[in-house]
Short mmCIF file of C-alpha atoms in Angstrom, two decimals:
data_model
loop_
_atom_site.label_atom_id
_atom_site.label_comp_id
_atom_site.label_asym_id
_atom_site.label_seq_id
_atom_site.Cartn_x
_atom_site.Cartn_y
_atom_site.Cartn_z
CA UNK A 1 -75.50 -26.85 7.36
CA UNK A 2 -72.67 -26.44 9.90
CA UNK A 3 -74.90 -26.75 12.98
CA UNK A 4 -72.03 -27.36 15.40
CA UNK A 5 -70.42 -24.03 14.54
CA UNK A 6 -73.43 -21.88 15.45
CA UNK A 7 -73.32 -20.51 19.00
CA UNK A 8 -75.46 -17.97 20.81
CA UNK A 9 -74.27 -15.25 23.21
CA UNK A 10 -74.42 -15.50 26.99
CA UNK A 11 -77.12 -13.79 29.04
CA UNK A 12 -79.65 -11.39 27.58
CA UNK A 13 -77.68 -10.56 24.48
CA UNK A 14 -79.77 -11.42 21.39
CA UNK A 15 -78.50 -12.96 18.17
CA UNK A 16 -79.61 -11.88 14.69
CA UNK A 17 -80.09 -13.95 11.57
CA UNK A 18 -77.22 -12.00 9.99
CA UNK A 19 -74.91 -13.12 12.81
CA UNK A 20 -76.02 -16.72 12.37
CA UNK A 21 -75.31 -16.45 8.64
CA UNK A 22 -71.88 -15.00 9.44
CA UNK A 23 -71.08 -17.94 11.73
CA UNK A 24 -72.03 -20.37 8.98
CA UNK A 25 -69.79 -18.50 6.60
CA UNK A 26 -66.77 -18.77 8.87
CA UNK A 27 -67.39 -22.50 9.09
CA UNK A 28 -66.75 -22.69 5.35
CA UNK A 29 -63.23 -21.20 5.45
CA UNK A 30 -61.17 -23.34 3.07
CA UNK A 31 -58.44 -25.42 4.70
CA UNK A 32 -55.04 -23.78 4.76
CA UNK A 33 -56.34 -20.25 4.12
CA UNK A 34 -54.27 -17.48 5.71
CA UNK A 35 -54.35 -13.70 5.79
CA UNK A 36 -52.07 -11.01 7.22
CA UNK A 37 -54.03 -9.66 10.17
CA UNK A 38 -52.67 -6.13 9.81
CA UNK A 39 -53.44 -6.07 6.07
CA UNK A 40 -57.03 -7.12 6.82
CA UNK A 41 -57.18 -4.49 9.58
CA UNK A 42 -56.00 -1.74 7.20
CA UNK A 43 -58.64 -2.80 4.67
CA UNK A 44 -61.32 -2.65 7.38
CA UNK A 45 -60.12 0.84 8.32
CA UNK A 46 -60.30 1.94 4.68
CA UNK A 47 -63.80 0.50 4.29
CA UNK A 48 -65.15 1.71 7.66
CA UNK A 49 -67.81 3.89 6.01
CA UNK A 50 -69.11 0.88 4.10
CA UNK A 51 -69.04 -1.27 7.23
CA UNK A 52 -70.79 1.40 9.27
CA UNK A 53 -68.30 1.51 12.16
CA UNK A 54 -66.52 4.35 13.91
CA UNK A 55 -62.84 5.01 14.52
CA UNK A 56 -63.12 4.03 18.20
CA UNK A 57 -64.51 0.62 17.20
CA UNK A 58 -61.47 0.16 14.97
CA UNK A 59 -59.23 1.03 17.91
CA UNK A 60 -60.91 -1.79 19.86
CA UNK A 61 -60.39 -4.18 16.91
CA UNK A 62 -56.73 -3.16 16.80
CA UNK A 63 -56.45 -4.01 20.50
CA UNK A 64 -58.10 -7.40 19.96
CA UNK A 65 -55.64 -8.23 17.18
CA UNK A 66 -52.70 -7.58 19.48
CA UNK A 67 -53.85 -10.51 21.62
CA UNK A 68 -53.54 -12.85 18.63
CA UNK A 69 -49.90 -14.03 18.77
CA UNK A 70 -49.20 -14.49 15.03
CA UNK A 71 -49.26 -12.02 12.16
CA UNK A 72 -50.95 -14.61 9.93
CA UNK A 73 -54.56 -15.46 10.68
CA UNK A 74 -55.02 -19.21 10.21
CA UNK A 75 -57.73 -21.52 11.43
CA UNK A 76 -55.34 -24.32 12.45
CA UNK A 77 -53.92 -22.19 15.25
CA UNK A 78 -57.27 -21.06 16.58
CA UNK A 79 -58.80 -17.67 16.00
CA UNK A 80 -60.30 -16.92 19.42
CA UNK A 81 -58.77 -14.28 21.71
CA UNK A 82 -59.91 -14.01 25.32
CA UNK A 83 -58.67 -10.79 26.99
CA UNK A 84 -60.55 -9.28 29.89
CA UNK A 85 -62.24 -5.92 29.52
CA UNK A 86 -59.53 -4.36 31.69
CA UNK A 87 -56.77 -5.68 29.43
CA UNK A 88 -58.66 -4.53 26.33
CA UNK A 89 -59.22 -1.09 27.82
CA UNK A 90 -55.48 -0.64 28.46
CA UNK A 91 -54.52 -1.62 24.91
CA UNK A 92 -57.35 0.50 23.45
CA UNK A 93 -55.79 3.62 24.98
CA UNK A 94 -57.81 3.65 28.20
CA UNK A 95 -61.27 3.50 26.67
CA UNK A 96 -64.07 3.47 29.30
CA UNK A 97 -65.83 0.20 30.09
CA UNK A 98 -69.27 1.20 28.80
CA UNK A 99 -67.76 2.61 25.61
CA UNK A 100 -65.69 -0.55 25.17
CA UNK A 101 -68.76 -2.78 25.41
CA UNK A 102 -70.65 -0.60 22.94
CA UNK A 103 -67.90 -0.79 20.33
CA UNK A 104 -67.45 -4.54 20.83
CA UNK A 105 -71.16 -4.89 20.05
CA UNK A 106 -70.68 -2.70 16.97
CA UNK A 107 -67.85 -4.94 15.71
CA UNK A 108 -70.07 -8.01 16.19
CA UNK A 109 -72.95 -6.28 14.39
CA UNK A 110 -70.66 -5.33 11.50
CA UNK A 111 -69.59 -8.97 11.15
CA UNK A 112 -65.90 -8.37 11.88
CA UNK A 113 -65.76 -10.50 15.03
CA UNK A 114 -67.98 -13.13 16.63
CA UNK A 115 -68.72 -13.90 20.24
CA UNK A 116 -67.86 -17.37 21.44
CA UNK A 117 -69.20 -17.29 24.98
CA UNK A 118 -68.64 -19.92 27.64
CA UNK A 119 -71.44 -21.31 29.80
CA UNK A 120 -70.98 -18.53 32.37
CA UNK A 121 -69.93 -15.81 29.92
CA UNK A 122 -66.33 -15.73 31.12
CA UNK A 123 -63.43 -15.49 28.67
CA UNK A 124 -60.77 -18.13 29.11
CA UNK A 125 -58.91 -20.97 27.41
CA UNK A 126 -58.96 -24.64 28.39
CA UNK A 127 -55.61 -26.36 27.88
CA UNK A 128 -54.56 -29.97 27.55
CA UNK A 129 -51.89 -31.78 29.54
CA UNK A 130 -49.19 -30.48 27.22
CA UNK A 131 -50.25 -26.88 27.72
CA UNK A 132 -51.80 -26.47 24.25
CA UNK A 133 -55.15 -24.73 24.00
CA UNK A 134 -57.95 -27.21 23.47
CA UNK A 135 -60.77 -24.68 23.41
CA UNK A 136 -61.06 -20.96 24.00
CA UNK A 137 -63.97 -18.69 24.80
CA UNK A 138 -63.96 -15.00 23.97
CA UNK A 139 -63.97 -13.22 20.59
CA UNK A 140 -63.40 -15.12 17.34
CA UNK A 141 -61.39 -13.38 14.60
CA UNK A 142 -62.60 -15.93 12.03
CA UNK A 143 -64.82 -13.37 10.20
CA UNK A 144 -61.70 -11.34 9.35
CA UNK A 145 -60.13 -14.40 7.74
CA UNK A 146 -63.36 -15.40 5.97
CA UNK A 147 -63.97 -11.88 4.62
CA UNK A 148 -60.36 -10.96 3.80
CA UNK A 149 -60.98 -10.73 0.02
CA UNK A 150 -64.29 -8.90 0.50
CA UNK A 151 -62.68 -6.30 2.76
CA UNK A 152 -59.79 -5.84 0.32
CA UNK A 153 -62.22 -5.22 -2.53
CA UNK A 154 -64.28 -2.80 -0.44
CA UNK A 155 -61.11 -0.90 0.48
CA UNK A 156 -60.14 -0.63 -3.20
CA UNK A 157 -63.59 0.69 -4.11
CA UNK A 158 -63.43 3.28 -1.34
CA UNK A 159 -59.96 4.36 -2.46
CA UNK A 160 -61.13 4.59 -6.08
CA UNK A 161 -64.14 6.67 -5.05
CA UNK A 162 -61.90 8.95 -2.99
CA UNK A 163 -59.62 9.44 -6.00
CA UNK A 164 -62.62 10.13 -8.24
CA UNK A 165 -63.88 12.68 -5.72
CA UNK A 166 -60.48 14.38 -5.56
CA UNK A 167 -60.12 14.54 -9.35
CA UNK A 168 -63.67 15.85 -9.81
CA UNK A 169 -63.26 18.48 -7.11
CA UNK A 170 -59.93 19.62 -8.56
CA UNK A 171 -61.35 19.81 -12.09
CA UNK A 172 -64.36 21.78 -10.86
CA UNK A 173 -62.13 24.22 -8.94
CA UNK A 174 -59.95 24.85 -12.00
CA UNK A 175 -62.93 25.18 -14.35
CA UNK A 176 -64.69 27.51 -11.92
CA UNK A 177 -61.58 29.69 -11.71
CA UNK A 178 -61.24 29.75 -15.51
CA UNK A 179 -64.85 30.80 -16.05
CA UNK A 180 -64.68 33.51 -13.40
CA UNK A 181 -61.52 35.07 -14.87
CA UNK A 182 -62.66 34.72 -18.50
CA UNK A 183 -65.92 36.53 -17.71
CA UNK A 184 -64.02 39.27 -15.88
CA UNK A 185 -61.60 39.71 -18.80
CA UNK A 186 -64.46 39.87 -21.32
CA UNK A 187 -66.28 42.51 -19.27
CA UNK A 188 -63.19 44.60 -18.64
CA UNK A 189 -62.11 44.59 -22.29
CA UNK A 190 -65.60 45.16 -23.70
CA UNK A 191 -66.00 41.95 -25.68
CA UNK A 192 -69.35 41.65 -27.46
CA UNK A 193 -71.90 39.47 -25.66
CA UNK A 194 -74.44 39.39 -22.86
CA UNK A 195 -71.83 38.84 -20.16
CA UNK A 196 -74.19 39.86 -17.38
CA UNK A 197 -76.51 36.94 -18.21
CA UNK A 198 -73.55 34.58 -18.52
CA UNK A 199 -72.28 35.69 -15.13
CA UNK A 200 -75.72 35.10 -13.58
CA UNK A 201 -75.70 31.55 -14.95
CA UNK A 202 -72.18 31.04 -13.57
CA UNK A 203 -73.31 32.19 -10.12
CA UNK A 204 -76.33 29.88 -10.33
CA UNK A 205 -74.01 26.93 -11.02
CA UNK A 206 -71.76 27.78 -8.08
CA UNK A 207 -74.76 28.02 -5.75
CA UNK A 208 -75.66 24.41 -6.65
CA UNK A 209 -72.43 23.14 -5.07
CA UNK A 210 -73.22 22.02 -1.48
CA UNK A 211 -70.96 23.03 1.38
CA UNK A 212 -69.86 19.42 1.83
CA UNK A 213 -70.31 18.03 -1.68
CA UNK A 214 -70.17 14.43 -2.81
CA UNK A 215 -68.96 13.26 -6.21
CA UNK A 216 -72.53 12.84 -7.43
CA UNK A 217 -73.23 16.48 -6.48
CA UNK A 218 -70.22 17.86 -8.34
CA UNK A 219 -70.23 15.87 -11.59
CA UNK A 220 -73.34 17.46 -13.19
CA UNK A 221 -72.16 20.92 -12.14
CA UNK A 222 -68.73 20.18 -13.63
CA UNK A 223 -70.33 19.12 -16.95
CA UNK A 224 -72.27 22.35 -17.20
CA UNK A 225 -69.31 24.45 -16.03
CA UNK A 226 -67.14 22.91 -18.75
CA UNK A 227 -69.81 23.66 -21.34
CA UNK A 228 -69.99 27.24 -20.11
CA UNK A 229 -66.20 27.56 -20.36
CA UNK A 230 -66.28 26.24 -23.93
CA UNK A 231 -69.04 28.66 -24.81
CA UNK A 232 -67.12 31.62 -23.38
CA UNK A 233 -63.93 30.62 -25.20
CA UNK A 234 -65.88 30.28 -28.46
CA UNK A 235 -67.30 33.76 -28.03
CA UNK A 236 -63.94 35.26 -27.20
CA UNK A 237 -62.36 33.55 -30.22
CA UNK A 238 -65.14 34.92 -32.44
CA UNK A 239 -64.55 38.37 -30.96
CA UNK A 240 -60.81 38.07 -31.58
CA UNK A 241 -61.34 36.86 -35.17
CA UNK A 242 -63.68 39.77 -35.78
CA UNK A 243 -61.07 42.22 -34.52
CA UNK A 244 -58.39 40.61 -36.69
CA UNK A 245 -60.63 40.79 -39.78
CA UNK A 246 -61.35 44.46 -39.10
CA UNK A 247 -57.65 45.19 -38.61
CA UNK A 248 -56.72 43.35 -41.81
CA UNK A 249 -59.40 45.21 -43.76
CA UNK A 250 -58.03 48.56 -42.59
CA UNK A 251 -54.48 47.54 -43.50
CA UNK A 252 -55.58 46.32 -46.94
CA UNK A 253 -57.42 49.56 -47.60
CA UNK A 254 -54.32 51.60 -46.70
CA UNK A 255 -52.19 49.36 -48.87
CA UNK A 256 -54.49 49.84 -51.87
CA UNK A 257 -54.55 53.60 -51.37
CA UNK A 258 -50.75 53.70 -51.24
CA UNK A 259 -50.28 51.47 -54.31
CA UNK A 260 -48.94 52.76 -57.63
CA UNK A 261 -51.87 54.39 -59.47
CA UNK A 262 -50.38 53.43 -62.84
CA UNK A 263 -51.15 49.75 -62.24
CA UNK A 264 -54.72 50.36 -61.06
CA UNK A 265 -56.21 49.47 -64.45
CA UNK A 266 -54.65 46.02 -64.29
CA UNK A 267 -56.44 45.32 -60.99
CA UNK A 268 -59.89 46.25 -62.25
CA UNK A 269 -62.26 43.58 -63.70
CA UNK A 270 -62.62 43.58 -67.48
CA UNK A 271 -66.43 43.55 -67.35
CA UNK A 272 -69.37 44.45 -65.12
CA UNK A 273 -70.17 40.76 -64.64
CA UNK A 274 -66.70 40.01 -63.36
CA UNK A 275 -66.85 43.01 -61.11
CA UNK A 276 -70.13 41.87 -59.66
CA UNK A 277 -68.79 38.36 -59.15
CA UNK A 278 -65.77 39.62 -57.27
CA UNK A 279 -67.92 41.91 -55.16
CA UNK A 280 -70.16 39.01 -54.16
CA UNK A 281 -67.16 36.85 -53.33
CA UNK A 282 -65.55 39.39 -51.05
CA UNK A 283 -68.82 40.17 -49.26
CA UNK A 284 -69.56 36.52 -48.39
CA UNK A 285 -69.50 36.15 -44.61
CA UNK A 286 -66.73 34.10 -43.09
CA UNK A 287 -66.79 32.41 -39.69
CA UNK A 288 -64.82 29.93 -37.66
CA UNK A 289 -66.27 26.39 -37.56
CA UNK A 290 -68.61 25.81 -34.64
CA UNK A 291 -66.86 23.74 -32.01
CA UNK A 292 -68.54 20.45 -31.13
CA UNK A 293 -69.39 19.60 -27.54
CA UNK A 294 -68.87 16.14 -26.03
CA UNK A 295 -71.44 13.58 -27.13
CA UNK A 296 -72.31 12.76 -23.51
CA UNK A 297 -73.31 16.37 -22.85
CA UNK A 298 -75.42 16.42 -26.03
CA UNK A 299 -77.29 13.28 -24.95
CA UNK A 300 -77.80 14.69 -21.46
CA UNK A 301 -79.31 17.87 -22.93
CA UNK A 302 -81.30 16.05 -25.66
CA UNK A 303 -82.23 12.60 -24.28
CA UNK A 304 -85.17 12.26 -26.74
CA UNK A 305 -82.76 11.75 -29.65
CA UNK A 306 -81.83 8.33 -28.22
CA UNK A 307 -85.21 6.95 -29.31
CA UNK A 308 -84.33 7.50 -32.97
CA UNK A 309 -80.86 5.97 -32.93
CA UNK A 310 -80.06 2.54 -34.37
CA UNK A 311 -81.65 0.01 -32.02
CA UNK A 312 -83.25 2.76 -29.95
CA UNK A 313 -79.99 4.19 -28.61
CA UNK A 314 -77.22 6.62 -29.57
CA UNK A 315 -73.75 5.38 -28.72
CA UNK A 316 -71.56 7.32 -31.15
CA UNK A 317 -71.50 10.38 -33.37
CA UNK A 318 -72.40 8.16 -36.35
CA UNK A 319 -75.51 7.02 -34.46
CA UNK A 320 -76.40 10.63 -33.67
CA UNK A 321 -76.11 11.67 -37.31
CA UNK A 322 -78.28 8.70 -38.37
CA UNK A 323 -80.87 9.66 -35.77
CA UNK A 324 -80.80 13.28 -36.95
CA UNK A 325 -81.72 12.21 -40.49
CA UNK A 326 -84.75 10.34 -39.15
CA UNK A 327 -85.79 13.25 -36.93
CA UNK A 328 -85.23 15.72 -39.77
CA UNK A 329 -87.78 13.89 -41.90
CA UNK A 330 -90.20 13.50 -38.98
CA UNK A 331 -90.10 17.23 -38.18
CA UNK A 332 -90.68 18.18 -41.81
CA UNK A 333 -87.24 19.72 -42.39
CA UNK A 334 -86.42 19.65 -46.10
CA UNK A 335 -83.30 17.80 -47.28
CA UNK A 336 -81.92 21.05 -48.72
CA UNK A 337 -82.28 22.88 -45.39
CA UNK A 338 -80.46 20.07 -43.57
CA UNK A 339 -77.76 19.91 -46.26
CA UNK A 340 -77.17 23.66 -45.95
CA UNK A 341 -76.82 23.25 -42.18
CA UNK A 342 -74.29 20.42 -42.66
CA UNK A 343 -72.22 22.54 -45.05
CA UNK A 344 -72.17 25.59 -42.78
CA UNK A 345 -72.02 23.97 -39.32
CA UNK A 346 -70.48 20.61 -40.09
CA UNK A 347 -72.31 17.28 -40.02
CA UNK A 348 -71.89 16.68 -36.29
CA UNK A 349 -73.06 20.14 -35.27
CA UNK A 350 -76.00 20.00 -37.69
CA UNK A 351 -77.04 16.75 -36.05
CA UNK A 352 -76.75 18.39 -32.62
CA UNK A 353 -78.88 21.31 -33.83
CA UNK A 354 -81.59 18.88 -35.00
CA UNK A 355 -81.43 17.10 -31.61
CA UNK A 356 -81.91 20.47 -29.87
CA UNK A 357 -84.85 21.32 -32.16
CA UNK A 358 -86.40 17.95 -31.26
CA UNK A 359 -86.02 18.80 -27.58
CA UNK A 360 -87.84 22.11 -28.16
CA UNK A 361 -90.31 20.83 -30.75
CA UNK A 362 -93.28 21.92 -28.67
CA UNK A 363 -92.10 25.54 -28.78
CA UNK A 364 -91.13 25.77 -32.47
CA UNK A 365 -93.76 26.36 -35.19
CA UNK A 366 -91.58 25.48 -38.19
CA UNK A 367 -88.58 23.25 -37.58
CA UNK A 368 -87.33 23.78 -41.13
CA UNK A 369 -87.52 27.55 -40.91
CA UNK A 370 -85.88 27.50 -37.50
CA UNK A 371 -82.97 25.39 -38.81
CA UNK A 372 -82.49 27.70 -41.79
CA UNK A 373 -82.41 30.70 -39.44
CA UNK A 374 -79.75 28.99 -37.31
CA UNK A 375 -77.76 28.19 -40.44
CA UNK A 376 -77.82 31.83 -41.56
CA UNK A 377 -76.66 32.95 -38.10
CA UNK A 378 -73.91 30.35 -38.12
CA UNK A 379 -72.72 31.59 -41.52
CA UNK A 380 -72.41 35.09 -40.02
CA UNK A 381 -70.60 33.76 -36.96
CA UNK A 382 -73.52 34.69 -34.70
CA UNK A 383 -74.57 31.22 -33.55
CA UNK A 384 -73.18 28.75 -31.04
CA UNK A 385 -74.64 25.48 -29.81
CA UNK A 386 -73.64 26.13 -26.20
CA UNK A 387 -76.60 28.27 -25.08
CA UNK A 388 -79.14 25.86 -26.64
CA UNK A 389 -77.56 22.84 -24.94
CA UNK A 390 -77.27 24.56 -21.57
CA UNK A 391 -80.88 25.78 -21.73
CA UNK A 392 -82.10 22.25 -22.46
CA UNK A 393 -79.98 20.80 -19.65
CA UNK A 394 -81.45 23.30 -17.20
CA UNK A 395 -84.96 22.51 -18.41
CA UNK A 396 -84.39 18.76 -18.06
CA UNK A 397 -82.99 19.16 -14.54
CA UNK A 398 -85.92 21.36 -13.54
CA UNK A 399 -88.38 18.79 -14.86
CA UNK A 400 -86.54 16.07 -12.95
CA UNK A 401 -86.80 17.99 -9.68
CA UNK A 402 -90.53 18.55 -10.19
CA UNK A 403 -91.17 14.89 -10.93
CA UNK A 404 -89.13 13.77 -7.90
#
């Protein structure tokens, strides 16, 4: 223990165990260590929220640093500055005496400076015969040198968090704008769908954004807003495909009617069986593949599926599909029903559907029948995973609020 380096403040000022620990830490500064005082100061400014200090306290620290003659903080040259309160007040832009003392105490409490008080509490330096300072009493800047790397790391983390906040806020603003205009376009042009309900959900999401949001407030809203945008785009694409199919059918009918009647016999099937086969083929419903949502969103909406993944966790789409096979058997879904779902929806989306059914198992009488119904709707282009996932996410968040 570096007992000789621990000092207590003059008068009635108390000392905390944290301050004693800080003094011991400065006693362990490695020999020859240096740090640019203004670089350390900028890092402290960047990390002020983490340190719990105000801008005026930083102005006082800036004034203290101006009394240190070198740009490089180094222990060999002494790290104690000893200005009077009047001198500090002038360099701190005329700050009042009581305010100055309060912010000096805040800097000590934050561990950025240390008091090194003389016997009578005065600040001064004792010099030798050659005029060199033997010992000084005032404020030690040693904590800045000792914590230089820590402050630099804290500043980087604050900057990274600020960037993350800016990116999240920008993405949410763009997504929010997209959803608002897509809903308006769908309503104005009469696209099929319950756009009133979708708009209500959009307004509910926007109301969850606080007036002064933090990153943690915006990220879940952004996830759901992105899902809603994907769902709207899927519906609009389905609507557009339906219009194109209708238009093509009308054009084909006109083309057939305008064709040369002499060649009509060549276009007819040679038997009733062939005619029936062709009729069945042309009447088979066609639909665009269901678009998959990000795996992270699926796991957020269906956290129960994690328990059935390899090793009790789902970390990839392969893990999700393996878990879905286990859950399929547990829920009593026949292999043929699951295979049909894979063929119509795709393996990933079929696995997501099973995960959603697991999340709603308490409300579904027959999981197999429910999956077959979803498969039939998907074959007709009437099913999307988005509403199921969003409903489960809302339910999970509501349960979380009740538990908390």
